[in-house]
XYZ file of C-alpha atoms in Angstrom:
508
model
C 44.527 129.364 116.237
C 46.871 129.592 113.283
C 50.286 127.946 113.362
C 51.720 130.740 111.227
C 54.167 133.077 112.933
C 55.250 136.440 111.611
C 58.937 137.238 111.902
C 59.330 140.636 113.523
C 62.943 140.423 114.713
C 65.776 138.362 113.199
C 69.171 137.685 114.766
C 71.740 137.173 112.011
C 75.380 136.240 112.672
C 77.091 134.228 109.958
C 80.417 133.558 108.292
C 78.936 132.556 104.926
C 77.198 135.583 103.451
C 76.707 134.365 99.871
C 72.963 134.229 99.211
C 72.148 136.100 102.421
C 71.205 139.369 100.735
C 68.075 137.902 99.087
C 66.823 136.811 102.521
C 67.602 140.227 104.016
C 65.757 141.929 101.161
C 62.675 139.732 101.648
C 62.633 140.305 105.409
C 63.316 144.039 105.201
C 60.436 144.479 102.745
C 58.143 143.075 105.439
C 59.474 145.369 108.143
C 61.615 142.843 109.996
C 64.142 144.291 112.454
C 67.724 142.980 112.343
C 70.094 142.185 115.232
C 73.693 141.231 114.559
C 77.350 141.288 115.581
C 80.669 142.289 114.067
C 81.215 141.547 110.415
C 77.649 140.437 109.792
C 76.327 143.715 111.141
C 78.689 145.573 108.817
C 77.459 143.460 105.896
C 73.785 144.074 106.666
C 74.355 147.807 106.927
C 76.415 147.802 103.730
C 73.330 146.467 101.938
C 71.403 149.534 103.092
C 69.440 147.963 105.945
C 69.275 149.173 109.542
C 70.754 146.767 112.066
C 71.002 146.945 115.859
C 74.183 145.663 117.471
C 73.728 142.810 119.952
C 76.048 144.755 122.289
C 73.516 147.595 122.365
C 70.746 145.173 123.283
C 72.683 143.406 126.034
C 74.672 146.369 127.334
C 77.825 144.262 127.170
C 80.565 144.357 124.528
C 82.102 141.284 122.945
C 84.616 140.024 125.535
C 87.315 137.383 126.037
C 88.639 137.753 122.530
C 85.215 137.209 120.999
C 84.445 134.081 123.049
C 81.420 135.796 124.617
C 79.167 137.853 122.352
C 75.608 136.547 122.321
C 75.587 134.574 125.584
C 73.179 136.826 127.468
C 69.597 136.532 128.869
C 68.389 139.338 126.594
C 69.363 137.213 123.601
C 68.460 133.734 124.829
C 65.375 134.935 126.673
C 64.089 136.432 123.444
C 64.666 133.149 121.624
C 63.412 130.720 124.282
C 60.374 132.616 125.533
C 57.139 130.774 124.813
C 54.728 133.197 123.216
C 51.672 131.428 124.613
C 53.093 131.105 128.153
C 51.837 133.904 130.395
C 54.701 133.646 132.890
C 57.311 133.759 130.121
C 55.684 136.851 128.648
C 55.483 138.588 132.034
C 59.195 137.987 132.621
C 60.319 139.133 129.181
C 58.250 142.287 129.698
C 59.680 142.829 133.189
C 63.271 142.517 131.994
C 62.682 144.267 128.662
C 63.634 141.247 126.578
C 62.468 141.529 122.960
C 61.164 138.452 121.144
C 63.512 137.038 118.516
C 61.543 135.140 115.857
C 64.280 134.067 113.446
C 67.897 133.070 114.074
C 70.320 132.762 111.153
C 73.704 131.550 112.336
C 76.513 129.238 111.285
C 79.397 127.643 113.133
C 83.150 128.129 113.279
C 84.829 125.781 110.757
C 86.093 123.206 113.280
C 86.308 120.240 110.884
C 88.129 122.264 108.236
C 90.590 123.616 110.828
C 91.453 120.087 111.992
C 91.904 118.950 108.388
C 94.244 121.873 107.691
C 96.769 120.575 110.240
C 96.424 123.650 112.459
C 97.825 123.751 115.969
C 95.715 122.501 118.859
C 95.354 126.055 120.151
C 93.831 127.143 116.830
C 91.615 124.061 116.728
C 90.252 124.673 120.221
C 89.394 128.269 119.332
C 87.244 126.915 116.505
C 84.940 125.110 118.939
C 81.857 127.270 118.619
C 79.996 128.124 121.836
C 77.638 130.989 121.065
C 76.573 129.687 117.673
C 75.825 126.163 118.845
C 73.858 127.558 121.800
C 71.802 129.803 119.537
C 71.040 126.864 117.251
C 69.884 124.619 120.078
C 67.802 127.336 121.712
C 66.003 128.341 118.518
C 65.463 124.734 117.425
C 64.073 123.806 120.840
C 61.550 126.647 120.622
C 60.474 125.795 117.051
C 56.852 126.403 117.989
C 57.635 130.109 117.886
C 61.087 130.558 116.324
C 62.608 129.665 112.972
C 66.270 128.584 112.872
C 68.672 128.556 109.939
C 71.847 126.759 111.025
C 73.833 126.614 107.791
C 74.012 128.207 104.366
C 72.419 125.058 102.905
C 69.139 126.223 104.455
C 69.285 129.745 102.930
C 67.397 128.698 99.831
C 64.692 126.691 101.662
C 64.069 129.637 104.009
C 63.803 132.042 101.088
C 61.326 129.716 99.388
C 59.248 129.534 102.578
C 59.162 133.309 102.959
C 58.105 133.824 99.363
C 55.480 131.082 99.485
C 53.946 132.246 102.787
C 54.298 135.996 102.311
C 54.403 138.683 105.017
C 57.615 137.222 106.542
C 55.625 134.301 107.934
C 56.560 130.696 108.642
C 54.301 127.723 109.317
C 54.762 125.213 112.124
C 55.753 122.598 109.544
C 58.398 125.015 108.194
C 59.826 125.658 111.636
C 59.830 122.010 112.641
C 61.692 121.068 109.445
C 64.238 123.837 110.048
C 64.673 122.610 113.647
C 65.335 119.092 112.410
C 67.959 120.386 109.991
C 69.497 122.484 112.780
C 69.881 119.508 115.102
C 71.514 117.618 112.224
C 74.058 120.446 111.989
C 74.706 120.563 115.746
C 74.980 116.784 116.184
C 77.380 116.532 113.244
C 79.482 119.364 114.668
C 79.671 117.815 118.132
C 80.570 114.422 116.640
C 83.593 115.916 114.911
C 84.685 117.576 118.141
C 84.313 114.303 120.053
C 86.268 112.369 117.421
C 89.078 114.921 117.633
C 89.360 114.511 121.390
C 88.869 110.731 121.187
C 92.032 110.579 119.048
C 91.206 107.163 117.506
C 90.769 105.502 120.902
C 87.251 104.453 119.835
C 85.838 104.940 123.317
C 82.465 105.535 121.647
C 81.150 105.483 118.089
C 80.167 108.752 116.432
C 79.617 108.517 112.669
C 77.882 111.302 110.783
C 77.032 111.941 107.151
C 75.236 115.016 105.858
C 74.786 113.906 102.266
C 71.779 111.615 101.735
C 70.796 110.054 98.449
C 67.516 108.209 97.996
C 68.180 105.101 95.901
C 65.678 103.448 93.594
C 65.548 100.586 96.097
C 67.821 98.552 98.336
C 69.372 95.209 97.567
C 65.992 94.072 96.186
C 63.065 96.067 94.751
C 60.891 95.549 97.840
C 63.551 97.099 100.126
C 63.973 100.836 100.637
C 67.535 102.060 100.169
C 69.633 105.142 100.919
C 73.252 106.168 100.503
C 74.785 108.479 103.093
C 78.077 109.918 101.924
C 79.733 112.317 99.506
C 79.933 110.191 96.356
C 80.919 113.229 94.278
C 84.095 113.646 96.346
C 85.291 110.290 95.003
C 83.817 110.085 91.498
C 82.452 112.156 88.665
C 79.652 110.415 86.794
C 80.184 111.128 83.121
C 77.335 109.092 81.696
C 74.614 106.593 82.391
C 71.648 105.804 84.586
C 71.212 106.372 88.296
C 73.562 104.336 90.483
C 71.856 101.598 92.497
C 72.419 100.072 95.952
C 74.063 96.986 94.431
C 76.147 99.148 92.086
C 77.535 100.960 95.128
C 78.488 97.703 96.845
C 80.313 96.520 93.727
C 81.973 99.911 93.191
C 83.266 99.815 96.765
C 84.675 96.318 96.291
C 86.176 97.241 92.913
C 88.046 100.353 94.042
C 89.283 98.594 97.199
C 90.811 95.875 95.031
C 92.277 98.051 92.276
C 94.068 100.232 94.834
C 96.306 97.263 95.721
C 97.780 97.216 92.192
C 100.432 99.582 90.839
C 101.053 98.309 87.296
C 98.413 98.616 84.541
C 95.591 96.359 85.723
C 92.009 95.671 84.753
C 89.457 94.182 87.151
C 85.993 92.807 86.393
C 83.806 92.520 89.491
C 80.563 90.630 89.990
C 78.710 90.517 93.305
C 81.704 91.916 95.199
C 84.160 89.315 93.860
C 86.672 89.531 91.030
C 85.668 87.259 88.143
C 88.390 88.617 85.863
C 91.692 90.372 86.580
C 94.964 90.796 84.767
C 98.038 93.022 84.837
C 99.753 93.763 81.519
C 102.025 96.424 80.002
C 99.134 97.712 77.859
C 95.600 98.280 79.090
C 93.887 96.646 76.134
C 95.813 93.424 76.807
C 94.953 93.655 80.506
C 91.255 93.967 79.656
C 91.246 91.081 77.179
C 93.053 88.788 79.617
C 90.746 89.773 82.450
C 87.734 89.065 80.263
C 89.137 85.677 79.211
C 89.160 84.573 82.847
C 85.368 84.403 82.942
C 83.571 85.950 79.953
C 80.204 84.702 81.241
C 80.307 86.391 84.661
C 81.658 89.580 83.055
C 78.184 90.213 81.618
C 76.668 93.117 83.581
C 79.726 93.519 85.782
C 81.625 96.460 87.214
C 84.861 97.083 85.281
C 87.630 99.102 86.903
C 91.165 100.037 85.931
C 93.979 102.144 87.339
C 94.982 103.698 84.008
C 93.424 106.071 81.484
C 91.109 104.189 79.128
C 92.235 104.636 75.536
C 90.279 104.084 72.327
C 91.664 100.580 71.697
C 90.577 99.427 75.157
C 87.204 101.132 74.869
C 86.514 99.364 71.561
C 87.062 95.992 73.250
C 85.046 96.991 76.311
C 82.152 98.109 74.128
C 81.685 94.542 72.906
C 80.588 93.528 76.407
C 77.511 94.514 78.426
C 79.065 96.585 81.235
C 76.941 97.933 84.068
C 79.616 100.280 85.457
C 83.069 101.251 84.233
C 85.541 103.115 86.437
C 88.871 104.700 85.514
C 90.976 107.686 86.552
C 90.389 109.199 83.093
C 89.273 108.486 79.534
C 90.494 109.793 76.222
C 87.920 111.765 74.262
C 87.591 108.978 71.715
C 87.270 106.290 74.397
C 84.524 108.217 76.142
C 82.579 108.648 72.908
C 82.790 104.912 72.305
C 81.702 103.922 75.804
C 78.805 106.394 75.746
C 77.217 104.480 72.863
C 75.303 102.453 75.467
C 72.917 105.012 77.003
C 72.484 103.309 80.404
C 76.130 102.406 80.938
C 77.424 104.110 84.082
C 80.790 105.749 83.396
C 82.692 107.004 86.428
C 85.866 109.046 86.569
C 87.697 108.079 89.735
C 89.285 110.929 91.677
C 92.379 110.706 93.861
C 91.035 109.729 97.272
C 91.885 107.650 100.313
C 89.422 105.061 101.557
C 88.308 105.369 105.199
C 90.605 103.738 107.738
C 87.671 102.120 109.515
C 84.941 99.828 108.240
C 81.570 99.575 109.999
C 78.503 97.411 109.528
C 75.290 96.956 111.469
C 75.094 93.715 113.427
C 72.222 92.617 115.711
C 71.330 95.741 117.700
C 74.720 97.396 117.286
C 77.659 97.908 114.971
C 80.877 96.083 114.243
C 83.853 98.331 113.524
C 87.301 97.281 112.383
C 90.422 98.709 110.829
C 90.470 98.280 107.047
C 92.653 95.390 105.851
C 95.339 97.393 104.068
C 98.178 94.874 104.356
C 99.733 93.833 101.068
C 102.379 91.122 101.317
C 105.868 91.660 99.889
C 108.529 89.128 98.858
C 110.502 89.759 102.053
C 107.527 88.671 104.178
C 107.166 85.260 102.553
C 108.386 82.276 104.571
C 109.575 79.368 102.438
C 108.364 76.198 104.201
C 109.063 73.527 101.553
C 112.206 71.962 100.141
C 111.196 73.147 96.688
C 111.885 76.889 96.539
C 109.522 79.134 94.590
C 110.911 80.692 91.418
C 110.828 84.478 90.913
C 107.912 84.029 88.479
C 106.010 81.924 90.995
C 106.601 84.496 93.737
C 105.305 87.225 91.457
C 102.184 85.196 90.646
C 101.610 84.215 94.278
C 101.709 87.824 95.452
C 99.372 88.706 92.577
C 96.933 85.952 93.556
C 97.172 86.869 97.228
C 95.957 90.406 96.492
C 92.889 88.964 94.802
C 92.063 86.405 97.494
C 92.314 89.143 100.115
C 89.348 90.866 98.438
C 87.302 87.685 97.836
C 84.466 86.382 100.010
C 85.575 83.631 102.394
C 86.204 80.779 102.138
C 88.207 81.760 99.091
C 90.738 80.162 96.749
C 92.368 81.948 93.809
C 94.203 80.280 90.923
C 96.476 82.477 88.795
C 99.278 82.329 86.257
C 101.228 84.980 84.410
C 99.545 87.748 86.426
C 96.134 86.648 85.244
C 93.243 85.361 87.330
C 92.409 81.913 85.958
C 89.547 81.211 88.361
C 88.449 81.595 91.947
C 86.201 79.774 94.365
C 84.488 82.166 96.743
C 81.968 82.212 99.572
C 82.121 78.468 100.201
C 81.514 76.702 103.506
C 84.676 74.624 103.129
C 88.064 75.341 101.623
C 87.905 72.108 99.626
C 84.626 73.241 98.038
C 86.187 76.616 97.173
C 89.146 74.890 95.518
C 86.989 72.476 93.534
C 84.800 75.367 92.401
C 87.881 77.220 91.161
C 89.277 74.188 89.336
C 85.960 73.371 87.670
C 85.498 76.977 86.616
C 89.002 77.218 85.133
C 88.477 74.018 83.166
C 85.087 75.191 81.895
C 86.880 78.083 80.162
C 89.775 75.871 78.978
C 92.298 77.550 81.259
C 95.613 75.702 81.543
C 96.310 75.139 85.221
C 99.699 73.504 84.671
C 102.273 75.738 86.364
C 99.615 77.918 88.005
C 99.711 79.066 91.619
C 97.093 78.852 94.367
C 96.324 81.454 97.045
C 94.162 80.811 100.081
C 92.688 83.473 102.364
C 93.230 81.265 105.456
C 95.218 78.183 106.452
C 94.523 74.666 105.205
C 93.100 72.592 108.070
C 94.175 69.378 106.325
C 96.476 68.325 103.523
C 93.652 67.579 101.083
C 93.645 70.993 99.385
C 97.280 70.943 98.287
C 96.812 67.391 97.033
C 93.761 68.323 94.933
C 95.535 71.441 93.655
C 98.689 69.530 92.708
C 96.666 66.940 90.825
C 95.087 69.805 88.833
C 98.525 71.175 87.837
C 99.245 73.736 90.580
C 102.982 74.031 91.324
C 103.147 76.758 94.003
C 100.976 77.704 96.976
C 100.697 80.813 99.153
C 98.735 80.682 102.383
C 98.826 82.221 105.884
C 99.712 79.009 107.720
C 98.914 78.522 111.370
C 97.038 75.220 111.354
C 98.030 72.567 113.905
C 98.236 70.269 110.866
C 100.367 72.514 108.648
C 102.860 69.651 108.410
C 100.370 67.551 106.418
C 100.319 70.172 103.666
C 104.072 70.757 103.864
C 104.856 67.020 103.719
C 102.691 66.511 100.649
C 104.355 69.451 98.892
C 107.821 68.131 99.717
C 106.965 64.706 98.313
C 105.571 66.178 95.091
C 107.949 69.120 94.377
C 105.329 71.794 95.083
C 106.624 75.110 96.424
C 104.788 76.610 99.374
C 105.204 79.911 101.187
C 103.423 81.176 104.275
C 102.609 84.787 105.044
C 101.420 84.653 108.643
C 98.566 87.021 107.660
C 94.983 85.802 107.297
C 92.620 87.660 104.953
C 89.105 86.576 105.883
C 86.324 88.588 104.279
C 82.734 87.900 105.317
């Protein structure tokens, strides 16, 4: 017994008609009969094809303002009847229900209506009932019926029809179309649930239609995928295919750069900033960022919040850069950066990062609100006798932005709105500080007059003592330790300014 099924009758009811005519032409040439409603029926007939109205089949007009059109046994019976089931066939014959072998339908634009800011009444009317029911029915009966649930499947269906000939589909074709249809329906229902959930997070429903197969995951022996609309955030202007690790670094880079308003250049490596500086000109910002750690900059992700000009591009081109990201590039800058054929060049669009962050953990998921808090001068609590100068406050807020985006335990040392060094991902805060000091000294950075930022409180007074002995003169930290006084007392005795924010910035 062959698994091929010939399409004899097709029910077509869609909003998106672009590309539909080629399918209609292919089906009509094979003698397929069309059923439709409203505007789609008018379209089919305007192309010169005969089309029976669903109302004529059911004997009922569209009612309740269009809410009920296809919800009828003569429609759903024709879709759900099992062709090899004797009882089903007896009943469809008894009630004069014709078989429907192909359903082409799409759904009311619910997600787009919500995004437009429409009224709730308009949003509710965009909850599709007939369309979603047709999709589920046809997909369930994929043994006998083919389902096209969105315009993205127009081309695959057309290819199937042309490859098989005689308006036929194979079981593999129909099963694939059913899988795609359930992806459409589950995504649609998730958006409806999230609208009604209204950020109460009573359940988790995340969907993504765009899937990109990556070369591999974090390592070559791991399979990797990206689910998301990368093109909505970036335009790739040049370079090789983006990898799993590239995407992690790109995410970390854009999250960090969005906290800076003035011209700033960031160099990221393994999700941490190894170079960062803010300057009036971009070329100076890049050179200062690079000076912070020219070794780690090799093969890094470079991101800025300003247009890259030719002078900056010339300096950048001296370094091996894996990925560079900017809102725009001058023509000359782009030509310079494109000299390295594999260099990934991304143009960053204007976008907002998701409000929630999610990651798999054990047999479930952890979800949290994104850490969007950026401290301001008014939030700083002076806790030492020595008051911070305006320059120190500026540097402390600068350093605090960086430590917020660094892997815990994290310490950042900065001066003159330049990252001198950081200690990241350490099991103790003392180790993080010593790592930062050693790194700064290895690149001959002058720590005298620098500031220190910590992502969490100091459990003991040892960190401020070590920092002071290295030349640090001002400290910003959340505070909250039962032994805060040890750190405060040491600062008071040694004329070190300290401010507390009350906000911890752990990042694991």
